[in-house]
mmCIF file of C-alpha atoms in Angstrom:
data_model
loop_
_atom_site.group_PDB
_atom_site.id
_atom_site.type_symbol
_atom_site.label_atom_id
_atom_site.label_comp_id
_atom_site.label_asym_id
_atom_site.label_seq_id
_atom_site.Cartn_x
_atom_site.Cartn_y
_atom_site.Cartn_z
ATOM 1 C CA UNK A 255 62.952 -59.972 -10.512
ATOM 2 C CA UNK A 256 64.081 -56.421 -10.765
ATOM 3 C CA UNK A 257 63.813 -53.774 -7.972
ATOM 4 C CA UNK A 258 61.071 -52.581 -9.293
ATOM 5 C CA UNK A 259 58.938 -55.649 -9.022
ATOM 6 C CA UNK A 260 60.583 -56.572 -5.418
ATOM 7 C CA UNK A 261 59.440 -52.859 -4.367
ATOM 8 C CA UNK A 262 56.033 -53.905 -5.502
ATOM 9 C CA UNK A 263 55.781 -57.316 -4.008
ATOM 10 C CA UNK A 264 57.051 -55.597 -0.481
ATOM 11 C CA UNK A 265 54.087 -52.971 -0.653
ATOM 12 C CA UNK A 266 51.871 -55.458 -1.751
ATOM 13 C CA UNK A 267 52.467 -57.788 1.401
ATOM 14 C CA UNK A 268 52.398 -53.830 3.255
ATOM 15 C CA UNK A 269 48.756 -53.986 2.049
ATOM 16 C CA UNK A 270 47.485 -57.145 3.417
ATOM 17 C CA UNK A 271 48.666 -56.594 6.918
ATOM 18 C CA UNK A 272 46.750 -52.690 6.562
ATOM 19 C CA UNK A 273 43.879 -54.089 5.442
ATOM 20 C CA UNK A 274 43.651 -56.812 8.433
ATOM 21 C CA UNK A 275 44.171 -54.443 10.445
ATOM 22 C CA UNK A 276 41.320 -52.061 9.033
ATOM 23 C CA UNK A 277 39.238 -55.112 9.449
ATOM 24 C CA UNK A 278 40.275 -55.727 13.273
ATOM 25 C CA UNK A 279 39.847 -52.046 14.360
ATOM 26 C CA UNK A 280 36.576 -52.429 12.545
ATOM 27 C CA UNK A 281 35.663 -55.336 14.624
ATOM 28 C CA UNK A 282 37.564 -53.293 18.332
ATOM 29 C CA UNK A 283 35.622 -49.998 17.523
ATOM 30 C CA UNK A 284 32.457 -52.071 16.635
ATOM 31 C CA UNK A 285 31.982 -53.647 19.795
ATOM 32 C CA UNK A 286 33.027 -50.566 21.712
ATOM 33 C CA UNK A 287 30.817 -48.393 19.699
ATOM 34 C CA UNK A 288 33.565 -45.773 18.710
ATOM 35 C CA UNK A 289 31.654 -45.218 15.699
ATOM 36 C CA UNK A 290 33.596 -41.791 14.868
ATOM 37 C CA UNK A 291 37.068 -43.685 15.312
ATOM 38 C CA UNK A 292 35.724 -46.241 12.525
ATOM 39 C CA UNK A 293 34.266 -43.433 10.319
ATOM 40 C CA UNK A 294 37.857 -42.728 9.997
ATOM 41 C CA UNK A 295 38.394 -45.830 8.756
ATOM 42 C CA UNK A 296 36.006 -44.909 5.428
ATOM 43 C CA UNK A 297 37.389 -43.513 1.848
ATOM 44 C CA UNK A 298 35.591 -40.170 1.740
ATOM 45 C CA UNK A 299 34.308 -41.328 -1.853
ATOM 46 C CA UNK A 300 30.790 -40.382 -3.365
ATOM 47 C CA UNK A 301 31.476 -44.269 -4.634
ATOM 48 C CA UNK A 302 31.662 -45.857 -0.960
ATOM 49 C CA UNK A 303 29.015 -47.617 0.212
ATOM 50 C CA UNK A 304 27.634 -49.879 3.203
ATOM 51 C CA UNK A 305 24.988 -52.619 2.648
ATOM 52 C CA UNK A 306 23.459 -54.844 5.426
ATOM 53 C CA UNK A 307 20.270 -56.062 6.353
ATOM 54 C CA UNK A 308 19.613 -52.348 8.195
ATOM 55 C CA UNK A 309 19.781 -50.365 5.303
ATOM 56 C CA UNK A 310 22.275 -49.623 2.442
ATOM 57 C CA UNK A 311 24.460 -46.500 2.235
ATOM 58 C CA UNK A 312 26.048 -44.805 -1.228
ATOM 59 C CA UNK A 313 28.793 -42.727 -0.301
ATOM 60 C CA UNK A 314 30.647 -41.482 2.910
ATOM 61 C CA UNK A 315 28.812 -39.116 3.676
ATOM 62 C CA UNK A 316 25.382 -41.632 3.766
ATOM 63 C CA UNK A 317 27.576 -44.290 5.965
ATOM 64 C CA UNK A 318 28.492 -41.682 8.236
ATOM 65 C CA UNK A 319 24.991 -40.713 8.967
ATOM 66 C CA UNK A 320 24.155 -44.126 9.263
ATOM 67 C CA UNK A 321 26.963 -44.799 11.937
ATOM 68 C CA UNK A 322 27.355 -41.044 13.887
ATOM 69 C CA UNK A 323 23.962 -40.148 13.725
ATOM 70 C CA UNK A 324 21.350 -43.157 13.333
ATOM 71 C CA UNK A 325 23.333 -44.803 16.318
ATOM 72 C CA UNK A 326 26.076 -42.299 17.550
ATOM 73 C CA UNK A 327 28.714 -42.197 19.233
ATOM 74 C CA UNK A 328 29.486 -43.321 22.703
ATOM 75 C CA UNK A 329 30.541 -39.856 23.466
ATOM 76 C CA UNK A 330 27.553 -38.238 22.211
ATOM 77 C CA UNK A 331 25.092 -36.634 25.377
ATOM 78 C CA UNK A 332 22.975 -39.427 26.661
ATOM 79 C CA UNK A 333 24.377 -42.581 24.797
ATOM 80 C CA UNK A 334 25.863 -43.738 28.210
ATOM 81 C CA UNK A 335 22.632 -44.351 29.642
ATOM 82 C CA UNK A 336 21.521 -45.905 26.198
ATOM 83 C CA UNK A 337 24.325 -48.107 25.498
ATOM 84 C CA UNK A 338 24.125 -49.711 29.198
ATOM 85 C CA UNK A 339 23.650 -53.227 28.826
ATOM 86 C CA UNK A 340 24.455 -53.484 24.939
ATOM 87 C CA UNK A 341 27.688 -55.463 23.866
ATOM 88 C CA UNK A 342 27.680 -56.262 19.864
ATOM 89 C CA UNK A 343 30.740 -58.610 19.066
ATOM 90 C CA UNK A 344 31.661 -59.397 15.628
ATOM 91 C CA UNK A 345 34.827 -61.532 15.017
ATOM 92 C CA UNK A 346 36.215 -62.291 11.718
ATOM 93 C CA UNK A 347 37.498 -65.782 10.575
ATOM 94 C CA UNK A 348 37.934 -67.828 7.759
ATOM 95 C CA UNK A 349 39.645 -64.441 5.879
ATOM 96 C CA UNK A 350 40.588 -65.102 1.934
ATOM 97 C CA UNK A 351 42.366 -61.324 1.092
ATOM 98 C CA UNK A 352 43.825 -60.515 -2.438
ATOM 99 C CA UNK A 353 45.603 -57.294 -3.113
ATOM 100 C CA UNK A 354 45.385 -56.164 -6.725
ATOM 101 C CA UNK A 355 48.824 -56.817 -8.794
ATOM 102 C CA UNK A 356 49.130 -53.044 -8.966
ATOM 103 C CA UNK A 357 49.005 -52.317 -5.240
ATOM 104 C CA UNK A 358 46.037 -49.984 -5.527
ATOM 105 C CA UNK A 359 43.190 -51.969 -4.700
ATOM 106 C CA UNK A 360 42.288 -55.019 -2.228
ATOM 107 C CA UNK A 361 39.348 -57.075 -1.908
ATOM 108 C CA UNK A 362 38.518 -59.716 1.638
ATOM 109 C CA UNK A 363 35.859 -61.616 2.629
ATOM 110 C CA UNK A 364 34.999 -63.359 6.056
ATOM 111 C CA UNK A 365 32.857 -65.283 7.931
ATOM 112 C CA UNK A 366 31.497 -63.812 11.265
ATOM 113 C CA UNK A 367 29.837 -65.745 14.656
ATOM 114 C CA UNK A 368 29.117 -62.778 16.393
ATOM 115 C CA UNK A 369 26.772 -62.609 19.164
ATOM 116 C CA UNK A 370 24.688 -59.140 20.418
ATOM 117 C CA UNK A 371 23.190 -57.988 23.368
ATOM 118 C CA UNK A 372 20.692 -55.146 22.995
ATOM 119 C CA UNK A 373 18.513 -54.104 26.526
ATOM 120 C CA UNK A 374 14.810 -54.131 25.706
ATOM 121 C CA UNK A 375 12.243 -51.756 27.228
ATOM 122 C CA UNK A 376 8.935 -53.591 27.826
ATOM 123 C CA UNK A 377 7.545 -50.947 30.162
ATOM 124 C CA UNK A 378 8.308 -48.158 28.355
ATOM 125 C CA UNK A 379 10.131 -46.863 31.677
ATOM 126 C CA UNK A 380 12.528 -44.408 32.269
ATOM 127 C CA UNK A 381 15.946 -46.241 31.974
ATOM 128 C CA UNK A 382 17.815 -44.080 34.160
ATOM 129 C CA UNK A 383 14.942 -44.269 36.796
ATOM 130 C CA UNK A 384 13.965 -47.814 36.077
ATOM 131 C CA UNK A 385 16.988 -50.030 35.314
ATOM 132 C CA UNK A 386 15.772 -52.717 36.771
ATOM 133 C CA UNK A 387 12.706 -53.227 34.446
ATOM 134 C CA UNK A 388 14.770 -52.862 31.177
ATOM 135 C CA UNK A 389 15.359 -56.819 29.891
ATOM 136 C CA UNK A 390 18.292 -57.918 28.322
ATOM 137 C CA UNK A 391 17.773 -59.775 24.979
ATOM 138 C CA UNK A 392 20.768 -61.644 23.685
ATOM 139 C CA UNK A 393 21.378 -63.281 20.108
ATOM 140 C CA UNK A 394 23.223 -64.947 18.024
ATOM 141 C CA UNK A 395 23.860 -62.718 15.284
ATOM 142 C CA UNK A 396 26.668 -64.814 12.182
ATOM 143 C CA UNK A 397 27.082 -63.185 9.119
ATOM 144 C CA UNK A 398 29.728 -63.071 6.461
ATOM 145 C CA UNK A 399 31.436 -59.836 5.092
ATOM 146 C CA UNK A 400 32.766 -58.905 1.889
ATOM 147 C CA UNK A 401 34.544 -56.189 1.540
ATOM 148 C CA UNK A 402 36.760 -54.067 -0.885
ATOM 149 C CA UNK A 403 39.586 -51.670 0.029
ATOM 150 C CA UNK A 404 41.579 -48.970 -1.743
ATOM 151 C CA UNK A 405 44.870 -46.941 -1.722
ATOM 152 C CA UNK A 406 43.832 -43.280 -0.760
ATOM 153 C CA UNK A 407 45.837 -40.573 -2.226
ATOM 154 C CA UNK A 408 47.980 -40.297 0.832
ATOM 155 C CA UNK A 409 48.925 -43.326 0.832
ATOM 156 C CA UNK A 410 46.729 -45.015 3.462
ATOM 157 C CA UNK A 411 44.509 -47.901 3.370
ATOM 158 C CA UNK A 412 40.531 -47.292 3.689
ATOM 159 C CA UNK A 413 37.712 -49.422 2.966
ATOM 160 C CA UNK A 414 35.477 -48.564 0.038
ATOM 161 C CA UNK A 415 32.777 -50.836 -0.243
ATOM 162 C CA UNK A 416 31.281 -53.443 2.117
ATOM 163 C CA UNK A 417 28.465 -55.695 2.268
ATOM 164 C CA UNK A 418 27.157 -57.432 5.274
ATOM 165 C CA UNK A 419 25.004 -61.107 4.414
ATOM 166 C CA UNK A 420 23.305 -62.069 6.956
ATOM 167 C CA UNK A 421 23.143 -66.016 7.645
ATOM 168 C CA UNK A 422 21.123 -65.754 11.206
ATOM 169 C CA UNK A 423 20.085 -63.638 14.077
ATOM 170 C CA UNK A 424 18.201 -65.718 17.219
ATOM 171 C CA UNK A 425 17.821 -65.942 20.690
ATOM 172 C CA UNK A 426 20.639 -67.636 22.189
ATOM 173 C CA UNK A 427 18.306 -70.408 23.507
ATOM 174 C CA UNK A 428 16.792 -70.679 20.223
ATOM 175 C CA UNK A 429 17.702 -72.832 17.037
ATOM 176 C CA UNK A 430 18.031 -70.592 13.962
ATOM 177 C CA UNK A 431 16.080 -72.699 12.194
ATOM 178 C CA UNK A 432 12.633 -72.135 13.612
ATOM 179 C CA UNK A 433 12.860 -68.514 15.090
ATOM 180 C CA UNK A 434 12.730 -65.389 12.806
ATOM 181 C CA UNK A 435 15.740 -63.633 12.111
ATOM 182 C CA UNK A 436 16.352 -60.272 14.339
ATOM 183 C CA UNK A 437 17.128 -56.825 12.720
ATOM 184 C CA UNK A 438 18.877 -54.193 14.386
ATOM 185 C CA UNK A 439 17.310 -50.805 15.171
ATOM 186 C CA UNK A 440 18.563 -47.273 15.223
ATOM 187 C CA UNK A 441 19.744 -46.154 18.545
ATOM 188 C CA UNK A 442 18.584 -42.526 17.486
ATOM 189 C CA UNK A 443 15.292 -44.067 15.458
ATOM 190 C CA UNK A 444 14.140 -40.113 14.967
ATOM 191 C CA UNK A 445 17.030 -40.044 12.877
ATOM 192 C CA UNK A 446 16.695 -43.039 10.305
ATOM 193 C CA UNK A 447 16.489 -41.906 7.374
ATOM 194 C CA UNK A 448 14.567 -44.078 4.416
ATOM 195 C CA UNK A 449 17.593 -46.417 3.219
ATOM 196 C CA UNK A 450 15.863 -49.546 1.709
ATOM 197 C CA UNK A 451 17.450 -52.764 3.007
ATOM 198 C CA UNK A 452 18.244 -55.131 0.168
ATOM 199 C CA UNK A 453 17.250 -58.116 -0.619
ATOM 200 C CA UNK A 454 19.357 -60.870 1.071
ATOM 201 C CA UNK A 455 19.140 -65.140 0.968
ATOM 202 C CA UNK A 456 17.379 -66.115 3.945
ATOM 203 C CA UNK A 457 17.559 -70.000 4.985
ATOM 204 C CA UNK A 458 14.599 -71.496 4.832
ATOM 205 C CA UNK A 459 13.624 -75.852 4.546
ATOM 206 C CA UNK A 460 13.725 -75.160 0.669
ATOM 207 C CA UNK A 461 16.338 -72.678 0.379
ATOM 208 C CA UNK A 462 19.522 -73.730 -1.593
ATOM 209 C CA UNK A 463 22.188 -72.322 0.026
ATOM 210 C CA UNK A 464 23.980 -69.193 -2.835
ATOM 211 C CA UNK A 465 26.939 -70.668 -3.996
ATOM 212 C CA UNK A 466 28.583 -67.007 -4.249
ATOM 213 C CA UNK A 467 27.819 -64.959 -1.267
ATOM 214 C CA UNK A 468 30.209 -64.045 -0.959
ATOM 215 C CA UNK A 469 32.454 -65.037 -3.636
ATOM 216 C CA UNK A 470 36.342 -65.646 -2.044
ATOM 217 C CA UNK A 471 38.311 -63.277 -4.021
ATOM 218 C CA UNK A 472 40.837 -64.847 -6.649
ATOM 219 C CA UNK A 473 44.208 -62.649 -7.697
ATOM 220 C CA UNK A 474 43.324 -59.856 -9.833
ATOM 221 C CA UNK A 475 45.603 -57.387 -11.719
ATOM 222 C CA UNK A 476 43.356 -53.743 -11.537
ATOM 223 C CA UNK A 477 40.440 -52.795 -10.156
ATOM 224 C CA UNK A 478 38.749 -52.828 -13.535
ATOM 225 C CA UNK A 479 38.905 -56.664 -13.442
ATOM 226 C CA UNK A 480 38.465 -57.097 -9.889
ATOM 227 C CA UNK A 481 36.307 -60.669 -9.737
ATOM 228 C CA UNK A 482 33.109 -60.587 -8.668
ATOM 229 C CA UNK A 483 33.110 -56.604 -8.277
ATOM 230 C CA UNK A 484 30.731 -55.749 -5.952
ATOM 231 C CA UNK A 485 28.023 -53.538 -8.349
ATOM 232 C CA UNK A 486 26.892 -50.118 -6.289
ATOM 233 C CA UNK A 487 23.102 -50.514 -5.878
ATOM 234 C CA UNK A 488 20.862 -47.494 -6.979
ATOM 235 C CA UNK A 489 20.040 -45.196 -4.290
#
């Protein structure tokens, strides 16, 4: 092996421990709703993009509308009367990562049992003057991700394209297999703007489970060969 190749295989290994890391911040900032602390997580690429079952997002500047201004930030005016009551966990298992032989690119998935919590308003009272009649809904929410990551120019680690499958979202008292499945809704739902969701399996008594989503990456040379490339959707 010459230096070269040792100097490779070192950065390489460098890459796998950023990209976990990416993925737990993710997962910290997430659940905290720092949603401008993971924004800098993001490749500012017109190529980045963000698909889950709310909505799917082609380039940064899309995914940061979706995360700073369809639900904000917990320091924006007002979200700490919103965001009483509401804990979304997402934790990441079962990880399969593969950095590109060049160093350049990366490409993880996982499988998530998360659970939310999101405070309902039956009433339609004021929360501030009203706690009490705000009800707490909690879910199971499991999903798996699959995600892709690449080198910026400085140097840095950021994610560049990530899709969300859903697998179920129920009550906590209820069996996923006889309650529909929950969506998430804007925070700020003045602000949504008209990102169609795409089309995801769904389990059902006749549904055969996909045998590829995701698909746990294999080692790859480029990012021209990456397997199973994740194609950007039209907009």
């Amino acid at each position: 092996m010459t230096l070269e190749e040792l100097q490779l295989q070192v950065e390489r290994l460098q890459a796998a421990q950023a990209c976990r890391n990416i993925m737990g911040r993710y997962a910290y900032y997430h659940t905290a709703f720092r949603n401008k602390d993971y924004m800098t997580l993001w490749a500012q690429r017109e190529d980045s993009y963000f698909k889950f079952p709310f909505g799917q997002y082609i380039g940064y500047d899309a995914i940061a509308h979706c995360y700073l201004v369809e639900h904000g930030d917990r320091d924006d005016p007002g979200m700490d009367v919103k965001l009483r009551g509401i804990m979304t966990m997402h934790q990441l298992d079962t990880e399969v990562l593969e950095v590109a032989a060049d160093g350049k690119t990366a490409k993880g998935v996982w499988i998530s049992p998360g659970h939310e919590t999101f405070m309902r308003n039956p009433e339609n009272v004021d929360p501030e003057k009203e706690p009490e009649k705000l009800k707490a809904d909690p879910m199971w929410a499991w999903s798996k991700y699959e995600v892709e990551f690449i080198k910026d120019t400085d140097g840095s680690w950021k994610l560049w394209h990530m899709v969300l499958y859903p697998l179920f979202k129920t009550g906590y008292h209820e069996a996923w297999t006889e309650a529909a499945s929950k969506v998430e809704a804007a925070i700020n739902p003045e602000e949504k703007t008209e990102q169609k969701a795409p089309d995801f399996w769904q389990w059902s008594p006749t549904a055969l489970y996909p045998a590829d989503e995701p698909e746990p990456p294999l080692p790859y040379a480029t990012a021209a060969d990456m397997p199973h490339k994740i194609i950007v959707p039209e907009a």
